[in-house]
PDB file of C-alpha atoms in Angstrom:
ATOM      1  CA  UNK A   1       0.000   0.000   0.000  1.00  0.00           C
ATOM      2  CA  UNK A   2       1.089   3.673  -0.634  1.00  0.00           C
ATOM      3  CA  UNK A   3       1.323   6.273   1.634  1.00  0.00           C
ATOM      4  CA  UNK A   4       1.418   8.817  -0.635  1.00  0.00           C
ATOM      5  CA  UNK A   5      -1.441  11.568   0.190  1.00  0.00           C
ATOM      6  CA  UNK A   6      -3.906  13.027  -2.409  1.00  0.00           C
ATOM      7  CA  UNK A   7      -5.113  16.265  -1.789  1.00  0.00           C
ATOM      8  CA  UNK A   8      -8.472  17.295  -3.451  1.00  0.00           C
ATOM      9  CA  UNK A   9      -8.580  19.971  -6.080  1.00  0.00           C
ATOM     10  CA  UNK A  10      -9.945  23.487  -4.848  1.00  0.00           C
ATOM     11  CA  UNK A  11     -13.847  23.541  -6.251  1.00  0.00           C
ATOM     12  CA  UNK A  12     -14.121  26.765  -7.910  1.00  0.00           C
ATOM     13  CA  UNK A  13     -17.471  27.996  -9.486  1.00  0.00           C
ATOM     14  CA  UNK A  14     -17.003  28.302 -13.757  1.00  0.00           C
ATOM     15  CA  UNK A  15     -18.278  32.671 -12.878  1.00  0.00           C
ATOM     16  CA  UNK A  16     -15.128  33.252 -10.304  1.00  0.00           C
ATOM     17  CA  UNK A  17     -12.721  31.354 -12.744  1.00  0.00           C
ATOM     18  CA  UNK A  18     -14.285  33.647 -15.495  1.00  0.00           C
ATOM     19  CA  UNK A  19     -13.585  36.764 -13.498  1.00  0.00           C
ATOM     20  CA  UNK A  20     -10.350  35.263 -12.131  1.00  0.00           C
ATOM     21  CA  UNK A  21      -8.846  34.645 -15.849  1.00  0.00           C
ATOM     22  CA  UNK A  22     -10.585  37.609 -17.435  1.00  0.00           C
ATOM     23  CA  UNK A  23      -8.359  39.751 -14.964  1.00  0.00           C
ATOM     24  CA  UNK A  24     -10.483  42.472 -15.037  1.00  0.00           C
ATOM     25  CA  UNK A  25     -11.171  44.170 -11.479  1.00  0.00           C
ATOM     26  CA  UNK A  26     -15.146  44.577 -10.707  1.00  0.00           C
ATOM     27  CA  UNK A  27     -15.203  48.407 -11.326  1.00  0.00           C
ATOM     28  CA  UNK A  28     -13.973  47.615 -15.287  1.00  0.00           C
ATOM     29  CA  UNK A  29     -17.109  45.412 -15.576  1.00  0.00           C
ATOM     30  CA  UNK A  30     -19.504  48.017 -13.625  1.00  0.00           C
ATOM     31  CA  UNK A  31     -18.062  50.251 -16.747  1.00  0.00           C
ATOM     32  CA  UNK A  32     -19.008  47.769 -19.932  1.00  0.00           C
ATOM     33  CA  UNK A  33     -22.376  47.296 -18.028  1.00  0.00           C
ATOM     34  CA  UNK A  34     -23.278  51.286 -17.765  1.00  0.00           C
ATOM     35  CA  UNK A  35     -21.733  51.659 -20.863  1.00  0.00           C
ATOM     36  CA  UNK A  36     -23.874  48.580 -22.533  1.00  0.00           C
ATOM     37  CA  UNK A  37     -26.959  50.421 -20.964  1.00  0.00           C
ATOM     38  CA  UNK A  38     -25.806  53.431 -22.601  1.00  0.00           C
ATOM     39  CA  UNK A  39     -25.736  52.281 -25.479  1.00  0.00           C
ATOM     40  CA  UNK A  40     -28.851  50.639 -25.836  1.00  0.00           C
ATOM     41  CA  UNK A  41     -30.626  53.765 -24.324  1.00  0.00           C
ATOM     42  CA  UNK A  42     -29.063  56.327 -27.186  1.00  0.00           C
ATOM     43  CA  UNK A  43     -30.580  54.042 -29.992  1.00  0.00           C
ATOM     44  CA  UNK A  44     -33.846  52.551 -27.779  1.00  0.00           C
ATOM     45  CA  UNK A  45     -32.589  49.194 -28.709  1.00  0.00           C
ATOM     46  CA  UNK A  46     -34.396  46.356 -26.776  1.00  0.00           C
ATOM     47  CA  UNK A  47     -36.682  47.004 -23.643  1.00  0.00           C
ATOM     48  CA  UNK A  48     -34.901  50.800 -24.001  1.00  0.00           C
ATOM     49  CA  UNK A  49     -37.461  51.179 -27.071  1.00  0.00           C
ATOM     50  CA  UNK A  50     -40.729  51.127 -24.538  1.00  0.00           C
ATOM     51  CA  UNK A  51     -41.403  53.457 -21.645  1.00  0.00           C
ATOM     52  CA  UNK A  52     -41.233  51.931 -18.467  1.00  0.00           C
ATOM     53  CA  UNK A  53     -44.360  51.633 -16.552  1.00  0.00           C
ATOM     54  CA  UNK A  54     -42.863  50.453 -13.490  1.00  0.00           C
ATOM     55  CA  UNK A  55     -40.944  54.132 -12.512  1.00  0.00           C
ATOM     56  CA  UNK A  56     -42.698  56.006 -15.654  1.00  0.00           C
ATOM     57  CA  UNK A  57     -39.396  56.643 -17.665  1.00  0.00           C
ATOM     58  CA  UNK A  58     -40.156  57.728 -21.220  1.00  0.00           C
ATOM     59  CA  UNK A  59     -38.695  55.617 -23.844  1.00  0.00           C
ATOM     60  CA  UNK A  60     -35.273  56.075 -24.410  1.00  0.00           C
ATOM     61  CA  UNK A  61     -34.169  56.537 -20.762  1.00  0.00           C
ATOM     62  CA  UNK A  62     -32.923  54.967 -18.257  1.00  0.00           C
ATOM     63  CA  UNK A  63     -34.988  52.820 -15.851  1.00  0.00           C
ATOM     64  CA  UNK A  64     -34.265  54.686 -12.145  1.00  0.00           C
ATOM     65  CA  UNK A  65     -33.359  51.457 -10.534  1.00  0.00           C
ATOM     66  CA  UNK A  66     -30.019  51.907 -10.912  1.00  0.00           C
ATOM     67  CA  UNK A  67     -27.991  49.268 -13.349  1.00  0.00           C
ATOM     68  CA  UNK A  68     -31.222  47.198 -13.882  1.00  0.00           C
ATOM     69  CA  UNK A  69     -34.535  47.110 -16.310  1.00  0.00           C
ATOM     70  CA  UNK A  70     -37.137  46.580 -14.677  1.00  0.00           C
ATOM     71  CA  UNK A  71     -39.402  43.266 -15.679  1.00  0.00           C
ATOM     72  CA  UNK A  72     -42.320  45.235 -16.564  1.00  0.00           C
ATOM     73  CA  UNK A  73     -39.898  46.997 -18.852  1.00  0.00           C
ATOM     74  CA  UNK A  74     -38.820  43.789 -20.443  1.00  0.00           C
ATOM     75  CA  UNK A  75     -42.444  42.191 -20.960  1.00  0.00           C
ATOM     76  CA  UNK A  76     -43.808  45.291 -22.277  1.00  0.00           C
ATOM     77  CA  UNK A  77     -41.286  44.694 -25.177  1.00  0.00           C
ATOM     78  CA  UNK A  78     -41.243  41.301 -25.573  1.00  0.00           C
ATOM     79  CA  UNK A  79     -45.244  42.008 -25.896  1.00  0.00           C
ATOM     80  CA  UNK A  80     -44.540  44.442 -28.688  1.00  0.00           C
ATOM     81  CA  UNK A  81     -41.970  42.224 -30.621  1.00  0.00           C
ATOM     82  CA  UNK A  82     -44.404  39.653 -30.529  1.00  0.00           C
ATOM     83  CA  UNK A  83     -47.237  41.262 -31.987  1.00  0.00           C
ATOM     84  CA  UNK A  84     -45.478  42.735 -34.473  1.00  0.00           C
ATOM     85  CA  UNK A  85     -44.754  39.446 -35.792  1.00  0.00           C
ATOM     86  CA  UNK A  86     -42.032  37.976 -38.444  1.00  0.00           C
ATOM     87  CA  UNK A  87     -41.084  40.536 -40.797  1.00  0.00           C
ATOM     88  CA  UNK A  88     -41.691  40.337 -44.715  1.00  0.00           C
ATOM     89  CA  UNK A  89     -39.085  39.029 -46.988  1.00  0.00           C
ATOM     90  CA  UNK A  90     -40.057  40.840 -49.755  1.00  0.00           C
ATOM     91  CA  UNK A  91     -39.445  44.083 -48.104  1.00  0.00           C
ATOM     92  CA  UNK A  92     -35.776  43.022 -47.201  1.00  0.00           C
ATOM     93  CA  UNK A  93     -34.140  42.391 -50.792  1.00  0.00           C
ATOM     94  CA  UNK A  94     -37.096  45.587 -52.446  1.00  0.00           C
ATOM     95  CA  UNK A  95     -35.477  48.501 -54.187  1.00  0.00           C
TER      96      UNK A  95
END
């Protein structure tokens, strides 16, 4: 028999090793969030494109939770999107 002793590998989650290898301190990724929301606010892209009835934001601005959309925010515009159904092909390649 050996008396050689295994030790058990540290259990890590797959998020910290993601933060861990990506290097990048938590006040880089608090600026590619606000500047993600910024983004989609100046061109109303996604839930941005519907007012939010939750803190009654016009469309186009920020939700005044701070670095979060609010759910009714996100339903309202998956309501939309869904109504307005698939677009029309013809209109794509038309001239």
């Amino acid at each position: 028999m050996s008396s050689t002793t295994v030790l058990p590998l540290p259990c890590r989650s797959v998020r910290t090793t993601t933060q861990t290898s990506a290097g990048l301190p938590p006040s880089a990724l608090d600026a590619m969030l606000d500047a993600a929301y910024e983004t989609h606010r100046r061109f109303r892209h996604g839930a941005f494109a519907e007012p939010c009835p939750t803190c009654h934001v016009p469309a186009g601005e920020l939700c005044l939770a701070r670095r979060s959309v609010h759910a009714a925010r996100r339903l309202a515009h998956r309501v939309r999107v869904a109504q307005a159904g698939p677009f029309p092909l013809a209109a794509v390649g038309a001239r």
